[in-house]
mmCIF file of C-alpha atoms in Angstrom:
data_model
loop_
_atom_site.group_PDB
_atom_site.id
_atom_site.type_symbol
_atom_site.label_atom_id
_atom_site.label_comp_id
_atom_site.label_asym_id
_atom_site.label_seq_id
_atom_site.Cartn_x
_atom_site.Cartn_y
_atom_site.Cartn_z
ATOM 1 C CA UNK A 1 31.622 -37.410 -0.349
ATOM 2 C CA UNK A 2 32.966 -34.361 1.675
ATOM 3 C CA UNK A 3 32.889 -35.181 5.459
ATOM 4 C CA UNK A 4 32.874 -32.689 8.303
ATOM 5 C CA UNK A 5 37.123 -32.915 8.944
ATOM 6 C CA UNK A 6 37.663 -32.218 5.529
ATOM 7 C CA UNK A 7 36.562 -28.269 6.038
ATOM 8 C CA UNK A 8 36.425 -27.632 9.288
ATOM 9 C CA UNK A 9 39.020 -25.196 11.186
ATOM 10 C CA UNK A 10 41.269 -26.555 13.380
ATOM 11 C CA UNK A 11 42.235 -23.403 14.707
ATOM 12 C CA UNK A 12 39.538 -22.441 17.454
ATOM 13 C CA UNK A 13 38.974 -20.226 20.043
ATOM 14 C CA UNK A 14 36.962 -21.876 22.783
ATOM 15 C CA UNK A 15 36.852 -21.359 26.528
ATOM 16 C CA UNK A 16 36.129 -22.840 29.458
ATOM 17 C CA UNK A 17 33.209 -22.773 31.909
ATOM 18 C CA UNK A 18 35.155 -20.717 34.530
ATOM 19 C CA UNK A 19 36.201 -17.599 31.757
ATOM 20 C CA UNK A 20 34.804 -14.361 33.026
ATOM 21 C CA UNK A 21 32.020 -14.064 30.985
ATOM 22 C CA UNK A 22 33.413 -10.391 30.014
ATOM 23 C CA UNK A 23 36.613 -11.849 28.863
ATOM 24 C CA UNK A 24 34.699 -13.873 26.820
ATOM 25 C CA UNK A 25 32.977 -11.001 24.994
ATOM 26 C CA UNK A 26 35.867 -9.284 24.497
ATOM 27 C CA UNK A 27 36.963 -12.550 22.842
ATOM 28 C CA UNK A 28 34.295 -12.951 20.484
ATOM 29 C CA UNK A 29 34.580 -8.903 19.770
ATOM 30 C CA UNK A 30 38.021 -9.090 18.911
ATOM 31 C CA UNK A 31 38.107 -11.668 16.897
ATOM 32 C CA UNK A 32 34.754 -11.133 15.090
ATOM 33 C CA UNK A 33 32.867 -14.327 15.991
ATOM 34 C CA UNK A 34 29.488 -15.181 16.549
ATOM 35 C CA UNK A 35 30.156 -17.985 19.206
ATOM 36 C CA UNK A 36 32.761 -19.842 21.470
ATOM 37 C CA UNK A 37 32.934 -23.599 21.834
ATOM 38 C CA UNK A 38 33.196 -24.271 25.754
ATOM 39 C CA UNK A 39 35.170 -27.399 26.302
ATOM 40 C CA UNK A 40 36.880 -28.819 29.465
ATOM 41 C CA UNK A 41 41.298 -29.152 30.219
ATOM 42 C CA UNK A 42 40.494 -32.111 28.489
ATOM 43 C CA UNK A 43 38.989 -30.667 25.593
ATOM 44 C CA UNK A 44 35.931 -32.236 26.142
ATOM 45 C CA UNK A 45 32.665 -29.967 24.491
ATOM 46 C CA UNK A 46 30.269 -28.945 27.118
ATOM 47 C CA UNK A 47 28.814 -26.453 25.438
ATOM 48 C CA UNK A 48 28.774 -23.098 23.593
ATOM 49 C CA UNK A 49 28.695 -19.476 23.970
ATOM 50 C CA UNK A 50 26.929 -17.670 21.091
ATOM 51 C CA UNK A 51 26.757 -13.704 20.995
ATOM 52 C CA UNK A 52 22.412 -14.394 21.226
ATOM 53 C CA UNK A 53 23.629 -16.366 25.015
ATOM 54 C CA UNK A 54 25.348 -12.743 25.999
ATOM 55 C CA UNK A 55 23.312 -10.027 25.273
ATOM 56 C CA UNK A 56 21.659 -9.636 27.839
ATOM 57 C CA UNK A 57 24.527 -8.016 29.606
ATOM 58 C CA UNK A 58 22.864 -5.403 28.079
ATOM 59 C CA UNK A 59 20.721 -5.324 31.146
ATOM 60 C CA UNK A 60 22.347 -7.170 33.849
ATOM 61 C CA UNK A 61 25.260 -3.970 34.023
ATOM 62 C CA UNK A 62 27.690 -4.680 37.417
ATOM 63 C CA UNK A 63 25.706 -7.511 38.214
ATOM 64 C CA UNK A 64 27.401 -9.694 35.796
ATOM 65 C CA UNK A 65 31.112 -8.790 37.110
ATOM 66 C CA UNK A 66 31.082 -11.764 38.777
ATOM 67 C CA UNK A 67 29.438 -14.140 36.226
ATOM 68 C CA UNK A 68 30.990 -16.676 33.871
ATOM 69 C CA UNK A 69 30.680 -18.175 30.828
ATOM 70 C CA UNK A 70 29.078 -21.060 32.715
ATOM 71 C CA UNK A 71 26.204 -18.470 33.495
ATOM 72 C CA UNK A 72 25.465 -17.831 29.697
ATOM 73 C CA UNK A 73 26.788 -21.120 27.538
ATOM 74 C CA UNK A 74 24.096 -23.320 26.069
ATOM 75 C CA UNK A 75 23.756 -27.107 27.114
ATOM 76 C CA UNK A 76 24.690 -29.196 25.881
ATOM 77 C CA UNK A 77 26.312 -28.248 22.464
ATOM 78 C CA UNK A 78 24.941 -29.309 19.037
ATOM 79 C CA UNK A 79 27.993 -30.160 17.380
ATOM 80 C CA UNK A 80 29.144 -33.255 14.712
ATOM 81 C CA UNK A 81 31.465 -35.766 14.543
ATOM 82 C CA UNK A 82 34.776 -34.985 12.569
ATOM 83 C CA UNK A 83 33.220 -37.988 9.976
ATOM 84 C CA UNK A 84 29.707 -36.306 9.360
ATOM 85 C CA UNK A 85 28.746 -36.087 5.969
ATOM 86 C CA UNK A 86 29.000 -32.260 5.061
ATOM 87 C CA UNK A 87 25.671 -32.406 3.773
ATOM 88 C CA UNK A 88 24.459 -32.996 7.358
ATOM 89 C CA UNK A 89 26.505 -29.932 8.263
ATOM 90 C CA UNK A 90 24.922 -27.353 5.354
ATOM 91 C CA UNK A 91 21.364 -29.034 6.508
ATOM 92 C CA UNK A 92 21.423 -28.002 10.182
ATOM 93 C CA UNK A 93 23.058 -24.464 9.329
ATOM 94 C CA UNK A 94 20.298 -24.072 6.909
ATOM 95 C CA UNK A 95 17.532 -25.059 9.109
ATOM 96 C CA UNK A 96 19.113 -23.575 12.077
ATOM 97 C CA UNK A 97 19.705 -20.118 13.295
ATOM 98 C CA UNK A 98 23.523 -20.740 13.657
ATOM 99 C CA UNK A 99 26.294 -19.945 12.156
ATOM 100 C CA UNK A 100 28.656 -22.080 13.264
ATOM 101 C CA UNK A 101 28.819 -25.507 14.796
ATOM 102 C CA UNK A 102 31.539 -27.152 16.848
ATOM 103 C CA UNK A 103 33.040 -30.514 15.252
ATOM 104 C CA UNK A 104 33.994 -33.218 17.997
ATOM 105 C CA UNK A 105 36.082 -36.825 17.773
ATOM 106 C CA UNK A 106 35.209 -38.881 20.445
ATOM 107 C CA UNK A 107 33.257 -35.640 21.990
ATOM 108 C CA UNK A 108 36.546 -33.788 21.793
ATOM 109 C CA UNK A 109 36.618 -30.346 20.212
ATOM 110 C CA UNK A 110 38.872 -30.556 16.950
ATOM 111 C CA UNK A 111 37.279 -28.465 14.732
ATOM 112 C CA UNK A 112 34.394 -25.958 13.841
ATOM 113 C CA UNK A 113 32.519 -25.115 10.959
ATOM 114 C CA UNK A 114 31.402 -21.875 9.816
ATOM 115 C CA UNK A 115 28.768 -20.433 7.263
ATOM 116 C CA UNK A 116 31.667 -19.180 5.908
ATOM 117 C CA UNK A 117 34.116 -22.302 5.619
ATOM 118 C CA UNK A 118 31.319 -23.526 3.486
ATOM 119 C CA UNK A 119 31.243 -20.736 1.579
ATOM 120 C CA UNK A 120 34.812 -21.028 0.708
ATOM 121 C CA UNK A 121 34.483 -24.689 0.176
ATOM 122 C CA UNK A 122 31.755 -24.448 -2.393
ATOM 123 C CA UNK A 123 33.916 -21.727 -4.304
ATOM 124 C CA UNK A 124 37.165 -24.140 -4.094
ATOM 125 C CA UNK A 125 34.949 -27.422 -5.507
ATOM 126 C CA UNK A 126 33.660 -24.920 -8.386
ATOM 127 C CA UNK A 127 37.631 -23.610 -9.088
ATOM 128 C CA UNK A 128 38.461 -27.376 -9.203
ATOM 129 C CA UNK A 129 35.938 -28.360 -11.772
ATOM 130 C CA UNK A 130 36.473 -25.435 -13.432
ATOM 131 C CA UNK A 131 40.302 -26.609 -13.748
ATOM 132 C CA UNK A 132 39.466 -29.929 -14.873
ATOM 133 C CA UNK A 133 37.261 -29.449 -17.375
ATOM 134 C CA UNK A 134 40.064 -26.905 -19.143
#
């Protein structure tokens, strides 16, 4: 059984609570993601900063200079543990609006999961039975 760990990305992007809250959009802008884990020094998940959270910067203009990711991020994160069957995962995502979830060990941030890894994983698992049954 596939577990959480064994597609998630262990490269993230995450902030913390005190990130100008327009250096975090540029963040998700220039890397093309829907939403930013927010995690303590410690790496601790606090919550998350989805691109739904921000737009209403739209409206807010010079009044947000001063704001933070702490004014936006949604409390407390849904996330899994690193051991989570990936069938847990794909359920949430599919019953869920997002497109990504955070994956914790001991409420640490080590990972996330995207619509996409799963994607890719399903594609891999078909190549390998594919392969083995040549």
């Amino acid at each position: 059984m596939l577990r959480a760990r064994d597609i998630m990305n262990t490269d993230v992007i995450s902030v913390k609570r005190d990130t100008p809250i327009f250096e975090a959009v540029e963040i998700l802008v220039e890397n093309n993601i829907s939403g930013l884990p927010v995690v303590e020094d410690d790496m601790t998940l606090t919550g998350v900063l989805s691109e739904k959270d921000v737009i209403e910067l739209f409206y807010e203009g010079e009044r947000a200079e001063d704001k933070t990711v702490n004014d936006y991020m949604t409390y407390p994160a849904v996330h899994f543990d690193q051991n989570n069957a990936l069938l847990n995962v794909c359920d949430f995502l599919v019953k869920n609006i997002f497109r990504r979830v955070p994956v914790t060990s001991g409420g640490k941030l080590v990972g996330i999961i995207s619509i996409q890894d799963i994607l890719s994983a399903i594609l891999q698992l078909r190549r390998e039975k594919i392969a083995s049954a040549t």
